[in-house]
Amino acid sequence: MSDPRDRTDPKSAARAIDALRRGWPVVIGRLHLLPIETADALRVAAFDPESRADILLAASRAATLKLTNQLAAADGEAPVTVARTPWIDLTSARALADPATDLANPFQGPFRAIETIDTVSAQAALELARLTGILPAFFVRADAETEATTTAEAIAAYDSPERLNIVARARLPIDACETAEIIAFRSPETISEHVALILGTPDGSPPLVRLHSECLTGDVLGSLKCDCGPQLRVALTEIVESGWGILLYLRQEGRGIGLINKLRAYELQDQGFDTVDANLRLGFAVDSRDFGVAARMLALLGLDTIRLLTNNPAKVSGLESSGITIVERVVHHMPANPHNERYLATKRDRTGHQL
């Protein structure tokens, strides 16, 4: 049994994620935090009876609120604390947190950025929000006196690829390959299961590998807003035609921000923002995926040299930095349609995809 006082114990991060989903407060380091998205008025009143708790936001969201010209928000990578004012109630705080309402609810402002106390814990809180799948925004008090719910170290360990292991495998005939085998991977604390699909018979040559991030809207529902569904289907065929290879299906929906936040990004795209700016306005990184997960999966399969089916240089660098040798990058191009032309252009022009 793990020591509950262990600052690196990822079980505490798992419990904190559950608390945030339920709208409960958590303590990280010196910070007492209540999630703005999932809390209700009664919880806000219990957490902050004197209405003095400030607002913790991601720097990219703070930029939308015109806080980047203030000293406390000058570092684009740092979390930003917004001073509480009497008119910021739960409804106003949610408007601060969610950019989808920016056009419908012009901000009263102006807002004032103040010094962020315990920046390490504040940054960990924003990461915990991403892992939970909620908006990265909290009521925050820097007066925590209770024992920490979790720590920055535990949050980092929770999502570490090194904790991933093979948990099940089975034969899975599919349209592209009747002899395919599916292998499931999971870490002890997370609820996401990644899978590998081995296609063809290994022959000693480097396999053709495709890293495919989960996309419910594209893979299952046939969304035309992206090219994910066609990429998945064509990749299976190309791997089989290459002789043998592996599809790694990574449960990192929405470039790692989760399904609900991805749908929020879609709403922003409908307002005219591209996919990069939509993620930033929500308070997330342009791409939050960890391709070290794929490297760990390959290592568990006994592979360290591959051919990679991708247009994304981040996948190449992510695998290589984790010890995987890529002997060839194979182009993976899908034709555009009227609904995803801008999306594909953004990938090319703003995230370096080599289409």
Short mmCIF file of C-alpha atoms in Angstrom, two decimals, residues 17-331:
data_model
loop_
_atom_site.label_atom_id
_atom_site.label_comp_id
_atom_site.label_asym_id
_atom_site.label_seq_id
_atom_site.Cartn_x
_atom_site.Cartn_y
_atom_site.Cartn_z
CA ILE A 17 -9.86 14.51 -10.56
CA ASP A 18 -12.94 12.80 -9.17
CA ALA A 19 -13.48 15.72 -6.78
CA LEU A 20 -13.24 18.31 -9.57
CA ARG A 21 -15.77 16.43 -11.69
CA ARG A 22 -18.19 16.58 -8.75
CA GLY A 23 -17.56 20.28 -8.15
CA TRP A 24 -15.73 19.75 -4.88
CA PRO A 25 -12.77 21.82 -3.67
CA VAL A 26 -9.21 20.50 -3.70
CA VAL A 27 -5.99 21.60 -2.05
CA ILE A 28 -2.71 21.71 -3.98
CA GLY A 29 0.28 23.06 -2.10
CA ARG A 30 -0.74 26.36 -0.53
CA LEU A 31 -3.78 26.75 -2.75
CA HIS A 32 -7.40 25.97 -1.89
CA LEU A 33 -9.26 25.64 -5.22
CA LEU A 34 -12.86 25.27 -6.35
CA PRO A 35 -13.58 24.47 -10.03
CA ILE A 36 -15.68 27.20 -11.59
CA GLU A 37 -17.30 24.96 -14.21
CA THR A 38 -18.63 22.19 -11.97
CA ALA A 39 -19.29 24.05 -8.70
CA ASP A 40 -22.75 25.34 -7.79
CA ALA A 41 -23.84 28.36 -5.77
CA LEU A 42 -24.05 26.43 -2.49
CA ARG A 43 -20.51 25.11 -2.87
CA VAL A 44 -19.21 28.56 -3.75
CA ALA A 45 -20.85 29.98 -0.63
CA ALA A 46 -19.36 27.26 1.55
CA PHE A 47 -15.94 27.61 -0.04
CA ASP A 48 -15.86 31.40 -0.01
CA PRO A 49 -18.50 32.82 2.38
CA GLU A 50 -17.04 36.35 2.23
CA SER A 51 -16.72 36.40 -1.60
CA ARG A 52 -13.02 37.14 -1.48
CA ALA A 53 -11.59 34.24 -3.47
CA ASP A 54 -9.70 35.35 -6.58
CA ILE A 55 -9.91 33.69 -10.01
CA LEU A 56 -7.16 31.46 -11.40
CA LEU A 57 -6.97 31.24 -15.20
CA ALA A 58 -4.56 30.01 -17.85
CA ALA A 59 -2.34 32.65 -19.44
CA SER A 60 -3.82 32.13 -22.90
CA ARG A 61 -7.33 32.74 -21.57
CA ALA A 62 -6.07 35.80 -19.67
CA ALA A 63 -4.76 37.17 -22.97
CA THR A 64 -8.33 37.24 -24.25
CA LEU A 65 -9.24 39.35 -21.23
CA LYS A 66 -6.49 41.86 -22.14
CA LEU A 67 -4.37 41.01 -19.11
CA THR A 68 -1.13 40.31 -20.95
CA ASN A 69 0.06 43.90 -20.61
CA GLN A 70 0.13 43.61 -16.84
CA LEU A 71 3.20 42.40 -14.98
CA ALA A 72 1.56 39.42 -13.36
CA ALA A 73 0.38 38.15 -16.76
CA ALA A 74 3.49 38.94 -18.76
CA ASP A 75 4.76 35.34 -18.81
CA GLY A 76 2.74 33.53 -21.45
CA GLU A 77 3.33 30.15 -19.83
CA ALA A 78 2.39 31.16 -16.28
CA PRO A 79 -1.04 30.88 -14.64
CA VAL A 80 -2.74 34.20 -14.03
CA THR A 81 -4.64 35.29 -10.92
CA VAL A 82 -7.45 37.80 -11.46
CA ALA A 83 -8.38 39.94 -8.47
CA ARG A 84 -11.89 39.37 -7.18
CA THR A 85 -14.31 42.27 -7.40
CA PRO A 86 -17.77 42.52 -5.80
CA TRP A 87 -19.62 41.93 -9.08
CA ILE A 88 -17.85 38.63 -9.89
CA ASP A 89 -20.35 36.00 -8.77
CA LEU A 90 -20.54 32.43 -10.06
CA THR A 91 -22.30 33.48 -13.27
CA SER A 92 -19.70 36.15 -13.97
CA ALA A 93 -16.87 33.75 -13.11
CA ARG A 94 -18.21 31.25 -15.64
CA ALA A 95 -18.26 33.98 -18.26
CA LEU A 96 -14.62 34.65 -17.42
CA ALA A 97 -13.81 30.96 -17.79
CA ASP A 98 -15.75 30.09 -20.95
CA PRO A 99 -14.88 31.99 -24.15
CA ALA A 100 -17.88 30.56 -25.98
CA THR A 101 -20.00 33.25 -24.31
CA ASP A 102 -17.65 36.17 -25.05
CA LEU A 103 -19.70 37.56 -27.93
CA ALA A 104 -23.02 37.19 -26.15
CA ASN A 105 -21.78 38.51 -22.80
CA PRO A 106 -19.36 41.43 -23.18
CA PHE A 107 -17.14 41.61 -20.13
CA GLN A 108 -17.77 44.36 -17.60
CA GLY A 109 -14.10 44.67 -16.61
CA PRO A 110 -11.56 45.98 -16.44
CA PHE A 111 -9.80 43.06 -14.78
CA ARG A 112 -6.69 43.31 -12.70
CA ALA A 113 -4.01 40.64 -12.61
CA ILE A 114 -2.34 40.19 -9.23
CA GLU A 115 0.60 38.13 -8.06
CA THR A 116 0.03 34.39 -8.30
CA ILE A 117 0.89 32.67 -5.04
CA ASP A 118 2.55 29.24 -5.31
CA THR A 119 2.93 29.27 -9.09
CA VAL A 120 3.97 25.59 -9.22
CA SER A 121 0.74 24.49 -7.56
CA ALA A 122 -1.28 26.92 -9.70
CA GLN A 123 0.18 25.44 -12.88
CA ALA A 124 -0.51 21.95 -11.55
CA ALA A 125 -4.14 22.95 -10.95
CA LEU A 126 -4.54 23.99 -14.58
CA GLU A 127 -3.06 20.67 -15.71
CA LEU A 128 -5.42 18.84 -13.35
CA ALA A 129 -8.34 20.63 -14.99
CA ARG A 130 -7.18 19.42 -18.41
CA LEU A 131 -6.92 15.85 -17.14
CA THR A 132 -10.41 16.18 -15.68
CA GLY A 133 -11.81 17.54 -18.95
CA ILE A 134 -13.12 20.79 -17.48
CA LEU A 135 -12.31 24.42 -18.17
CA PRO A 136 -9.00 25.49 -16.56
CA ALA A 137 -10.49 28.05 -14.19
CA PHE A 138 -10.84 28.10 -10.39
CA PHE A 139 -11.89 30.19 -7.47
CA VAL A 140 -8.65 30.23 -5.48
CA ARG A 141 -7.63 31.08 -1.94
CA ALA A 142 -3.99 31.02 -0.93
CA ASP A 143 -4.80 30.11 2.65
CA ALA A 144 -4.99 26.35 2.62
CA GLU A 145 -4.57 24.98 6.12
CA THR A 146 -5.85 21.47 5.54
CA GLU A 147 -3.74 18.53 4.35
CA ALA A 148 -3.11 18.66 0.61
CA THR A 149 -5.56 16.77 -1.59
CA THR A 150 -2.76 16.22 -4.09
CA THR A 151 0.53 17.72 -5.24
CA ALA A 152 2.16 18.91 -8.44
CA GLU A 153 4.43 15.86 -8.33
CA ALA A 154 1.47 13.47 -8.03
CA ILE A 155 -0.34 15.14 -10.93
CA ALA A 156 2.75 14.72 -13.12
CA ALA A 157 3.07 11.06 -12.10
CA TYR A 158 -0.63 10.39 -12.76
CA ASP A 159 -0.24 10.99 -16.47
CA SER A 160 3.25 9.49 -16.87
CA PRO A 161 3.57 7.11 -19.83
CA GLU A 162 5.92 4.96 -17.76
CA ARG A 163 2.95 3.73 -15.70
CA LEU A 164 1.33 2.23 -18.79
CA ASN A 165 1.23 -1.59 -19.11
CA ILE A 166 -0.40 -4.24 -21.30
CA VAL A 167 -3.62 -5.50 -19.68
CA ALA A 168 -5.35 -7.56 -22.38
CA ARG A 169 -4.95 -8.85 -25.93
CA ALA A 170 -7.13 -10.77 -28.37
CA ARG A 171 -7.62 -11.69 -32.01
CA LEU A 172 -9.77 -9.08 -33.82
CA PRO A 173 -10.67 -9.74 -37.46
CA ILE A 174 -11.44 -6.42 -39.20
CA ASP A 175 -12.33 -5.45 -42.75
CA ALA A 176 -8.77 -4.46 -43.57
CA CYS A 177 -7.12 -7.53 -41.99
CA GLU A 178 -8.83 -10.70 -40.80
CA THR A 179 -5.77 -11.75 -38.79
CA ALA A 180 -5.44 -8.53 -36.77
CA GLU A 181 -4.66 -8.60 -33.06
CA ILE A 182 -5.78 -5.91 -30.61
CA ILE A 183 -3.79 -5.11 -27.45
CA ALA A 184 -5.05 -2.88 -24.63
CA PHE A 185 -2.87 -0.70 -22.41
CA ARG A 186 -3.76 1.00 -19.13
CA SER A 187 -2.05 2.61 -16.16
CA PRO A 188 -3.23 1.89 -12.59
CA GLU A 189 -4.93 5.23 -11.93
CA THR A 190 -6.25 6.57 -15.23
CA ILE A 191 -9.54 5.55 -16.83
CA SER A 192 -8.28 5.84 -20.41
CA GLU A 193 -7.34 2.66 -22.23
CA HIS A 194 -5.06 3.00 -25.26
CA VAL A 195 -4.99 0.21 -27.83
CA ALA A 196 -2.63 -1.15 -30.45
CA LEU A 197 -3.87 -2.98 -33.52
CA ILE A 198 -1.25 -5.28 -35.06
CA LEU A 199 -1.92 -5.83 -38.75
CA GLY A 200 -0.15 -8.50 -40.80
CA THR A 201 2.63 -10.82 -39.68
CA PRO A 202 5.86 -9.39 -38.24
CA ASP A 203 8.76 -10.27 -40.54
CA GLY A 204 11.72 -8.59 -38.86
CA SER A 205 11.45 -5.37 -40.86
CA PRO A 206 10.51 -2.06 -39.20
CA PRO A 207 6.70 -1.91 -39.04
CA LEU A 208 4.69 0.88 -40.57
CA VAL A 209 3.14 2.63 -37.57
CA ARG A 210 0.29 5.11 -37.40
CA LEU A 211 -0.39 7.17 -34.25
CA HIS A 212 -4.10 8.00 -34.31
CA SER A 213 -5.60 10.16 -31.59
CA GLU A 214 -9.17 9.34 -30.65
CA CYS A 215 -11.80 11.44 -32.42
CA LEU A 216 -15.35 10.39 -31.62
CA THR A 217 -16.88 12.92 -33.98
CA GLY A 218 -14.68 11.92 -36.91
CA ASP A 219 -13.96 8.23 -36.31
CA VAL A 220 -17.47 7.18 -35.29
CA LEU A 221 -19.91 9.88 -36.40
CA GLY A 222 -18.29 10.77 -39.72
CA SER A 223 -17.65 14.45 -39.00
CA LEU A 224 -16.55 16.48 -42.01
CA LYS A 225 -14.94 19.19 -39.82
CA CYS A 226 -11.68 17.21 -39.65
CA ASP A 227 -9.88 14.49 -41.58
CA CYS A 228 -9.63 11.99 -38.71
CA GLY A 229 -12.12 9.40 -39.93
CA PRO A 230 -10.63 9.11 -43.43
CA GLN A 231 -7.12 9.10 -41.95
CA LEU A 232 -8.01 6.16 -39.73
CA ARG A 233 -9.57 4.07 -42.48
CA VAL A 234 -6.84 4.78 -45.05
CA ALA A 235 -4.11 4.10 -42.47
CA LEU A 236 -5.45 0.60 -41.84
CA THR A 237 -5.34 -0.16 -45.56
CA GLU A 238 -1.88 1.34 -46.06
CA ILE A 239 -0.44 -0.61 -43.12
CA VAL A 240 -1.80 -3.88 -44.49
CA GLU A 241 -0.49 -3.12 -47.98
CA SER A 242 2.96 -2.36 -46.54
CA GLY A 243 3.33 -5.94 -45.32
CA TRP A 244 2.80 -5.43 -41.61
CA GLY A 245 2.46 -2.69 -39.07
CA ILE A 246 0.66 -1.24 -36.09
CA LEU A 247 -2.09 1.28 -35.50
CA LEU A 248 -1.76 2.93 -32.08
CA TYR A 249 -5.14 4.35 -31.05
CA LEU A 250 -4.43 6.98 -28.41
CA ARG A 251 -7.21 8.12 -26.09
CA GLN A 252 -6.26 11.77 -26.34
CA GLU A 253 -9.47 13.28 -27.69
CA GLY A 254 -9.36 16.84 -28.96
CA ARG A 255 -5.54 17.03 -28.97
CA GLY A 256 -5.61 16.07 -25.31
CA ILE A 257 -8.32 18.43 -23.98
CA GLY A 258 -11.19 15.93 -23.93
CA LEU A 259 -14.45 15.60 -25.83
CA ILE A 260 -16.45 18.34 -24.10
CA ASN A 261 -13.70 20.92 -24.42
CA LYS A 262 -13.24 19.90 -28.05
CA LEU A 263 -16.92 20.64 -28.67
CA ARG A 264 -16.40 24.01 -27.01
CA ALA A 265 -13.55 24.58 -29.46
CA TYR A 266 -15.93 23.68 -32.29
CA GLU A 267 -18.34 26.35 -31.04
CA LEU A 268 -15.53 28.90 -31.15
CA GLN A 269 -14.64 27.79 -34.66
CA ASP A 270 -18.23 28.50 -35.65
CA GLN A 271 -17.63 32.03 -34.35
CA GLY A 272 -14.70 32.42 -36.74
CA PHE A 273 -11.64 31.25 -34.76
CA ASP A 274 -9.35 28.60 -36.21
CA THR A 275 -8.53 25.42 -34.31
CA VAL A 276 -5.33 26.86 -32.80
CA ASP A 277 -6.93 30.05 -31.50
CA ALA A 278 -9.96 28.14 -30.22
CA ASN A 279 -7.77 25.99 -27.96
CA LEU A 280 -5.85 29.02 -26.72
CA ARG A 281 -9.01 30.98 -25.94
CA LEU A 282 -10.23 28.05 -23.86
CA GLY A 283 -7.02 28.26 -21.84
CA PHE A 284 -5.29 25.16 -23.23
CA ALA A 285 -2.11 24.60 -25.19
CA VAL A 286 -2.29 24.33 -28.98
CA ASP A 287 -1.65 20.60 -28.59
CA SER A 288 -1.73 18.87 -25.19
CA ARG A 289 -1.07 15.34 -26.41
CA ASP A 290 1.82 13.29 -25.04
CA PHE A 291 3.34 11.10 -27.73
CA GLY A 292 5.52 9.50 -25.08
CA VAL A 293 2.47 7.30 -24.53
CA ALA A 294 2.92 5.87 -28.03
CA ALA A 295 6.64 5.34 -27.42
CA ARG A 296 5.85 3.42 -24.23
CA MET A 297 3.32 1.25 -26.09
CA LEU A 298 5.91 0.43 -28.76
CA ALA A 299 8.51 -0.38 -26.12
CA LEU A 300 6.09 -2.76 -24.40
CA LEU A 301 5.61 -4.44 -27.79
CA GLY A 302 9.38 -4.87 -28.08
CA LEU A 303 9.87 -2.29 -30.83
CA ASP A 304 12.35 0.57 -31.01
CA THR A 305 12.66 1.08 -34.81
CA ILE A 306 9.71 1.92 -37.04
CA ARG A 307 8.46 3.58 -40.19
CA LEU A 308 5.99 6.33 -39.28
CA LEU A 309 2.85 7.18 -41.22
CA THR A 310 2.33 10.87 -40.46
CA ASN A 311 2.43 14.49 -41.60
CA ASN A 312 2.93 15.78 -38.06
CA PRO A 313 6.51 16.69 -37.08
CA ALA A 314 5.50 16.71 -33.40
CA LYS A 315 4.84 12.98 -33.59
CA VAL A 316 8.30 12.42 -35.05
CA SER A 317 10.05 14.48 -32.37
CA GLY A 318 7.87 13.04 -29.60
CA LEU A 319 8.75 9.46 -30.49
CA GLU A 320 12.43 10.17 -31.14
CA SER A 321 12.84 12.00 -27.84
CA SER A 322 11.44 8.90 -26.14
CA GLY A 323 13.95 6.53 -27.73
CA ILE A 324 12.15 5.37 -30.87
CA THR A 325 14.16 5.37 -34.11
CA ILE A 326 12.18 6.42 -37.19
CA VAL A 327 13.86 5.13 -40.34
CA GLU A 328 11.23 6.62 -42.67
CA ARG A 329 8.37 9.11 -42.51
CA VAL A 330 5.57 8.11 -44.86
CA VAL A 331 3.26 10.91 -46.02
#
